[in-house]
Coordinates of C-alpha atoms in Angstrom, one line a residue:
X11 CA 13.3 -9.3 1.1
X12 CA 15.5 -9.3 -2.1
X13 CA 13.0 -8.3 -4.8
X14 CA 14.1 -9.2 -8.4
X15 CA 14.1 -7.5 -11.5
X16 CA 11.6 -8.8 -14.1
X17 CA 14.2 -10.5 -16.1
X18 CA 16.0 -12.4 -12.9
X19 CA 12.5 -13.3 -11.6
X20 CA 11.5 -14.7 -14.8
X21 CA 15.1 -16.7 -15.2
X22 CA 14.6 -17.8 -11.7
X23 CA 11.2 -19.3 -11.7
X24 CA 9.7 -16.9 -9.5
X25 CA 7.1 -15.5 -12.1
X26 CA 5.5 -18.3 -14.4
X27 CA 2.3 -18.3 -16.4
X28 CA 0.2 -20.7 -18.2
X29 CA -3.4 -20.7 -20.0
X30 CA -5.4 -18.8 -17.3
X31 CA -3.0 -18.5 -14.5
X32 CA 0.2 -16.6 -13.4
X33 CA 2.1 -17.4 -10.1
X34 CA 4.3 -15.2 -8.3
X35 CA 6.6 -16.8 -5.7
X36 CA 9.2 -16.2 -3.2
X37 CA 12.5 -17.8 -3.8
X38 CA 15.7 -19.1 -2.4
X39 CA 18.0 -17.5 0.0
X40 CA 20.6 -15.0 -1.5
X41 CA 24.1 -13.8 -0.4
X42 CA 25.1 -10.5 -2.4
X43 CA 28.9 -10.3 -2.8
X44 CA 28.6 -6.7 -1.8
X45 CA 26.8 -7.3 1.3
X46 CA 28.1 -11.1 2.4
X47 CA 27.0 -10.5 6.0
X48 CA 23.3 -9.4 5.3
X49 CA 21.8 -12.3 3.2
X50 CA 18.2 -11.8 1.9
X51 CA 15.4 -14.2 0.6
X52 CA 14.6 -13.5 -3.1
X53 CA 10.9 -12.2 -4.0
X54 CA 8.8 -10.5 -6.2
X55 CA 7.0 -7.2 -6.5
X56 CA 4.8 -6.2 -9.3
X57 CA 3.4 -2.6 -9.9
X58 CA 0.9 -1.0 -12.4
X59 CA 2.1 1.6 -14.4
X60 CA -1.5 2.8 -14.7
X61 CA -3.3 4.4 -11.8
X62 CA -7.0 4.9 -11.2
X63 CA -9.5 6.4 -9.1
X64 CA -13.4 5.7 -8.8
X65 CA -13.2 2.1 -10.4
X66 CA -13.7 -1.4 -9.5
X67 CA -10.7 -4.2 -9.6
X68 CA -11.5 -7.7 -9.7
X69 CA -8.8 -10.3 -8.7
X70 CA -9.2 -13.9 -9.1
X71 CA -7.0 -16.7 -7.2
X72 CA -6.6 -20.1 -6.4
X73 CA -3.9 -19.7 -3.9
X74 CA -2.6 -16.8 -1.7
X75 CA 0.9 -16.9 0.3
X76 CA 1.1 -18.0 3.8
X77 CA 3.6 -19.4 6.4
X78 CA 5.9 -18.1 9.3
X79 CA 7.6 -15.1 8.3
X80 CA 5.7 -14.7 5.1
X81 CA 3.9 -11.1 4.7
X82 CA 2.0 -10.7 1.3
X83 CA -0.2 -8.1 0.2
X84 CA -2.4 -7.1 -2.6
X85 CA -2.5 -3.2 -2.2
X86 CA -3.2 0.2 -3.7
X87 CA -1.1 3.3 -3.2
X88 CA -0.4 6.9 -4.8
X89 CA 3.1 7.0 -6.4
X90 CA 2.4 9.2 -9.1
X91 CA 3.9 7.2 -11.9
X92 CA 1.4 8.6 -14.5
X93 CA 2.0 12.2 -13.4
X94 CA 5.6 12.3 -13.2
X95 CA 5.6 15.3 -15.9
X96 CA 2.4 16.9 -14.6
X97 CA 2.2 20.1 -12.8
X98 CA 3.1 19.7 -9.0
X99 CA -0.1 19.9 -7.7
X100 CA -1.1 16.7 -9.4
X101 CA 1.7 14.8 -8.0
X102 CA 1.7 12.5 -5.0
X103 CA 2.7 13.8 -1.6
X104 CA 4.9 11.7 0.9
X105 CA 3.2 8.3 1.8
X106 CA 0.3 8.2 2.8
X107 CA -0.6 11.5 2.2
X108 CA -2.6 10.9 -1.0
X109 CA -4.0 7.4 0.0
X110 CA -3.3 3.7 0.5
X111 CA -5.8 0.7 0.7
X112 CA -4.7 -2.7 1.3
X113 CA -7.3 -5.3 -0.1
X114 CA -5.5 -8.5 1.4
X115 CA -2.7 -8.3 4.0
X116 CA -1.8 -10.7 6.6
X117 CA 1.5 -12.0 7.9
X118 CA 2.3 -15.7 9.2
X119 CA -0.8 -17.9 9.6
X120 CA -3.2 -14.9 10.8
X121 CA -6.5 -13.8 9.3
X122 CA -6.6 -11.3 6.7
X123 CA -7.8 -7.7 6.9
X124 CA -8.4 -4.7 4.8
X125 CA -7.2 -1.2 6.0
X126 CA -7.5 2.2 4.5
X127 CA -4.3 4.9 5.1
X128 CA -4.3 8.6 4.7
X129 CA -1.7 11.1 5.7
X130 CA -1.0 11.7 9.6
X131 CA -3.1 15.0 9.8
X132 CA -6.1 14.0 7.5
X133 CA -9.5 14.7 8.7
X134 CA -11.0 11.4 8.0
X135 CA -13.2 9.5 10.7
X136 CA -15.7 7.1 9.3
X137 CA -19.2 7.6 10.5
X138 CA -19.7 4.3 12.8
X139 CA -23.5 4.3 12.5
X140 CA -23.0 4.3 8.5
X141 CA -20.4 1.5 9.0
X142 CA -22.5 -0.6 11.2
X143 CA -25.7 -0.1 9.2
X144 CA -24.3 -2.0 6.3
X145 CA -23.2 -4.9 8.5
X146 CA -21.4 -6.2 12.0
X147 CA -18.1 -4.2 10.9
X148 CA -15.5 -3.6 13.4
X149 CA -12.2 -1.7 13.2
X150 CA -9.8 -4.3 13.4
X151 CA -7.0 -1.7 13.8
X152 CA -8.6 -0.2 16.8
X153 CA -8.6 3.4 15.7
X154 CA -12.4 3.9 16.1
X155 CA -12.6 4.4 12.2
X156 CA -9.9 7.1 12.3
X157 CA -8.1 6.8 8.7
X158 CA -5.3 9.2 9.8
X159 CA -2.2 7.2 9.7
X160 CA 1.3 8.1 11.6
X161 CA 3.3 4.7 12.7
X162 CA 6.0 6.8 14.5
X163 CA 3.6 8.8 16.5
X164 CA 4.5 9.0 20.2
X165 CA 8.3 10.1 19.3
X166 CA 7.6 13.8 19.6
X167 CA 5.4 15.7 22.1
X168 CA 4.1 14.5 25.2
X169 CA 0.7 14.5 23.9
X170 CA 1.6 12.5 20.7
X171 CA 3.1 9.8 23.0
X172 CA -0.2 9.5 25.0
X173 CA -2.1 9.2 21.8
X174 CA 0.1 6.8 20.4
X175 CA 0.4 5.7 17.0
X176 CA -2.0 5.8 14.4
X177 CA -2.5 2.7 12.2
X178 CA -5.2 3.8 9.7
X179 CA -9.1 2.7 9.7
X180 CA -10.0 -1.2 9.1
X181 CA -13.4 -1.6 9.1
X182 CA -13.8 -5.5 8.5
X183 CA -16.7 -7.6 9.0
X184 CA -16.7 -9.4 12.3
X185 CA -17.7 -12.6 11.1
X186 CA -15.5 -13.0 7.6
X187 CA -12.0 -12.8 8.7
X188 CA -10.3 -15.7 6.6
X189 CA -7.0 -17.3 7.2
X190 CA -5.0 -18.0 4.1
X191 CA -5.6 -21.4 4.5
X192 CA -9.3 -20.9 4.7
X193 CA -8.9 -18.8 1.4
X194 CA -6.9 -21.5 -0.4
X195 CA -9.5 -24.0 0.6
X196 CA -12.4 -22.0 -1.2
X197 CA -10.5 -19.8 -4.1
X198 CA -12.6 -17.3 -5.7
X199 CA -12.6 -13.6 -6.6
X200 CA -11.6 -10.4 -4.5
X201 CA -13.5 -7.3 -5.6
X202 CA -12.5 -3.7 -4.7
X203 CA -15.1 -0.9 -5.5
X204 CA -14.5 2.8 -5.0
X205 CA -17.0 5.1 -6.0
X206 CA -17.1 9.4 -4.7
X207 CA -19.3 7.9 -1.6
X208 CA -17.8 4.6 -0.4
X209 CA -15.1 2.0 -0.7
X210 CA -16.0 -1.6 -0.6
X211 CA -14.2 -5.2 -0.4
X212 CA -15.7 -8.0 -1.6
X213 CA -14.8 -12.0 -1.4
X214 CA -16.7 -14.3 -3.7
X215 CA -15.8 -18.1 -3.8
X216 CA -15.7 -19.4 -7.2
X217 CA -19.0 -20.9 -7.3
X218 CA -20.7 -17.4 -6.0
X219 CA -19.0 -15.1 -8.3
X220 CA -21.9 -12.7 -9.4
X221 CA -23.1 -13.5 -13.0
X222 CA -22.7 -9.7 -14.2
X223 CA -19.3 -9.6 -12.9
X224 CA -18.3 -13.0 -14.5
X225 CA -19.8 -11.5 -17.8
X226 CA -17.6 -8.4 -17.7
X227 CA -20.6 -6.0 -16.7
X228 CA -20.5 -5.7 -12.9
X229 CA -23.4 -4.4 -11.0
X230 CA -22.2 -4.2 -7.5
X231 CA -25.4 -2.4 -6.1
X232 CA -27.2 -6.0 -6.8
X233 CA -24.8 -8.1 -4.9
X234 CA -25.2 -9.8 -1.6
X235 CA -23.8 -7.6 1.1
X236 CA -23.0 -10.7 3.2
X237 CA -20.2 -11.3 1.0
X238 CA -18.7 -7.8 1.6
X239 CA -15.5 -7.9 3.8
X240 CA -14.9 -4.2 4.4
X241 CA -16.9 -1.0 4.1
X242 CA -15.5 2.5 4.0
X243 CA -18.3 5.0 3.8
X244 CA -16.5 8.3 2.5
X245 CA -19.7 10.6 2.3
X246 CA -20.9 13.0 4.8
X247 CA -18.8 15.4 6.9
X248 CA -16.5 12.9 8.8
X249 CA -14.0 12.6 6.0
X250 CA -13.1 15.8 4.3
X251 CA -9.7 14.1 3.9
X252 CA -11.0 11.9 1.0
X253 CA -10.2 15.1 -1.1
X254 CA -6.5 14.0 -0.5
X255 CA -7.0 10.7 -2.4
X256 CA -5.6 10.6 -5.7
X257 CA -5.4 7.7 -8.4
X258 CA -4.1 4.7 -7.0
X259 CA -1.3 2.1 -8.4
X260 CA -1.9 -1.5 -7.9
X261 CA 0.8 -3.5 -6.0
X262 CA 1.3 -7.2 -5.4
X263 CA 4.2 -8.5 -3.5
X264 CA 5.5 -11.0 -0.9
X265 CA 7.6 -9.7 2.0
X266 CA 9.1 -11.4 4.8
X267 CA 9.5 -10.7 8.7
X268 CA 9.6 -6.9 9.4
X269 CA 7.0 -5.2 11.8
X270 CA 4.2 -7.4 11.0
X271 CA 5.3 -10.8 10.6
X272 CA 8.4 -10.4 12.9
X273 CA 6.5 -8.4 15.4
X274 CA 3.9 -11.3 15.5
X275 CA 6.3 -14.2 15.8
X276 CA 5.5 -14.9 19.4
X277 CA 1.7 -14.1 19.2
X278 CA -0.7 -17.2 18.9
X279 CA -2.5 -17.8 15.5
X280 CA -5.7 -16.0 15.8
X281 CA -8.8 -18.0 14.8
X282 CA -10.6 -15.1 13.3
X283 CA -13.2 -14.7 16.1
X284 CA -13.5 -11.9 18.4
X285 CA -15.4 -10.8 21.4
X286 CA -15.4 -14.1 23.2
X287 CA -13.9 -12.6 26.1
X288 CA -11.0 -12.1 28.3
X289 CA -10.7 -15.8 29.5
X290 CA -11.0 -17.3 25.9
X291 CA -8.4 -14.6 24.5
X292 CA -5.9 -15.3 27.5
X293 CA -6.5 -19.2 26.7
X294 CA -5.5 -18.7 23.1
X295 CA -2.2 -16.5 24.0
X296 CA -1.3 -19.6 26.4
X297 CA -2.4 -22.6 24.4
X298 CA -2.6 -21.8 20.6
X299 CA 0.0 -22.4 18.3
X300 CA 2.7 -19.5 17.2
X301 CA 5.5 -19.2 15.2
X302 CA 7.8 -19.3 18.2
X303 CA 6.1 -22.2 19.4
X304 CA 6.5 -24.2 16.0
X305 CA 10.1 -22.8 15.1
X306 CA 11.6 -21.4 18.4
X307 CA 13.6 -18.3 18.8
X308 CA 16.7 -18.9 16.6
X309 CA 18.8 -17.5 19.5
X310 CA 17.7 -14.1 19.0
X311 CA 16.6 -11.8 21.7
X312 CA 13.6 -10.3 20.0
X313 CA 10.7 -11.6 18.0
X314 CA 11.8 -9.8 14.9
X315 CA 15.2 -11.4 15.1
X316 CA 14.0 -14.9 15.6
X317 CA 11.8 -14.3 12.3
X318 CA 14.9 -13.0 10.5
X319 CA 16.7 -16.2 11.7
X320 CA 14.1 -18.6 10.4
X321 CA 13.5 -16.9 6.9
X322 CA 17.4 -16.9 6.5
X323 CA 17.6 -20.6 7.5
X324 CA 17.3 -23.8 5.6
X325 CA 14.5 -24.7 7.9
X326 CA 12.3 -22.3 6.0
X327 CA 13.3 -23.3 2.6
X328 CA 10.7 -26.1 2.3
X329 CA 8.1 -23.8 3.8
X330 CA 8.7 -20.9 1.4
X331 CA 8.7 -23.0 -1.8
X332 CA 5.5 -25.0 -0.7
X333 CA 3.4 -22.2 0.6
X334 CA 4.6 -18.9 -0.4
X335 CA 3.2 -18.0 -3.5
X336 CA 0.5 -16.3 -5.5
X337 CA -1.7 -18.1 -8.2
X338 CA -3.8 -15.9 -10.0
X339 CA -6.5 -16.8 -12.7
X340 CA -7.5 -13.3 -13.4
X341 CA -7.2 -9.6 -13.1
X342 CA -9.5 -6.8 -14.6
X343 CA -10.2 -3.0 -13.8
X344 CA -13.3 -1.6 -14.7
X345 CA -13.4 2.3 -15.0
X346 CA -17.3 2.5 -15.8
X347 CA -19.5 0.5 -13.4
X348 CA -23.2 0.0 -13.6
X349 CA -25.2 1.4 -10.4
X350 CA -27.8 -1.4 -10.9

């Protein structure tokens, strides 16, 4: 991925805006004179200068990116931009020590999920009783609600190898895992609420956006819990690591391939269902479409290589131009939210 400067993105049409909408899109393939053997595909990453803690963010959309090799995200993480001149104790530590939450993240044509990441040694395991008491939530990362994150665990001691990597916690509602096409067919508003006791992620189709939110005075305690995608109960004794969370900056970007989209190149597209049993899952992997079955391997020996080959080929130009873009129709941050 070759992220462009603001001026280049505007000049190249990767950023556009109109009355009530703003588009961020992926762009053409680019060969840089200094690295002719390593072409890239142009894209956009925007980043808030401000950071927030204990707030509510609402992002309205009419289109989200998708397509083989595409890896978009709407997320928050601690980069310390506002405290660059503050005392050391206020600055962000190495990622993800002071927090990251992915509000909308998926690759290829897979369903979206949210996840929370804290440092590798963070003590933060969500209470499963509290999680499930709010709805049918399942840890989509398979970490049993443990939010500690260490993607490279297993390269050290034998014990860490046996434990395996830590991917952070991802309590997502079992019956609401939309694919990007499903989101685009019924656009609406993502909402992230962060209080001292919990983090919550909601998605409302346009016709069901709460009136109080549309009026600029959100009262999330009154909203329909069935529209909640994710629930992170931070209260209680199970997550002392929440003290490590700092104010987070908002990021919106479109990346390509990498560990996620590239790693999933040959995996069958998930239909958003879970728990149908071994035979159903096996049939999905054998019969359902994947990026590999749709586009092939591009002569590569690994799925990641196949993804790279596709994204840097002419075959992907039409796919990227047609599908790999955000169309955002609103973005608001509320720092004082009514409890009722």
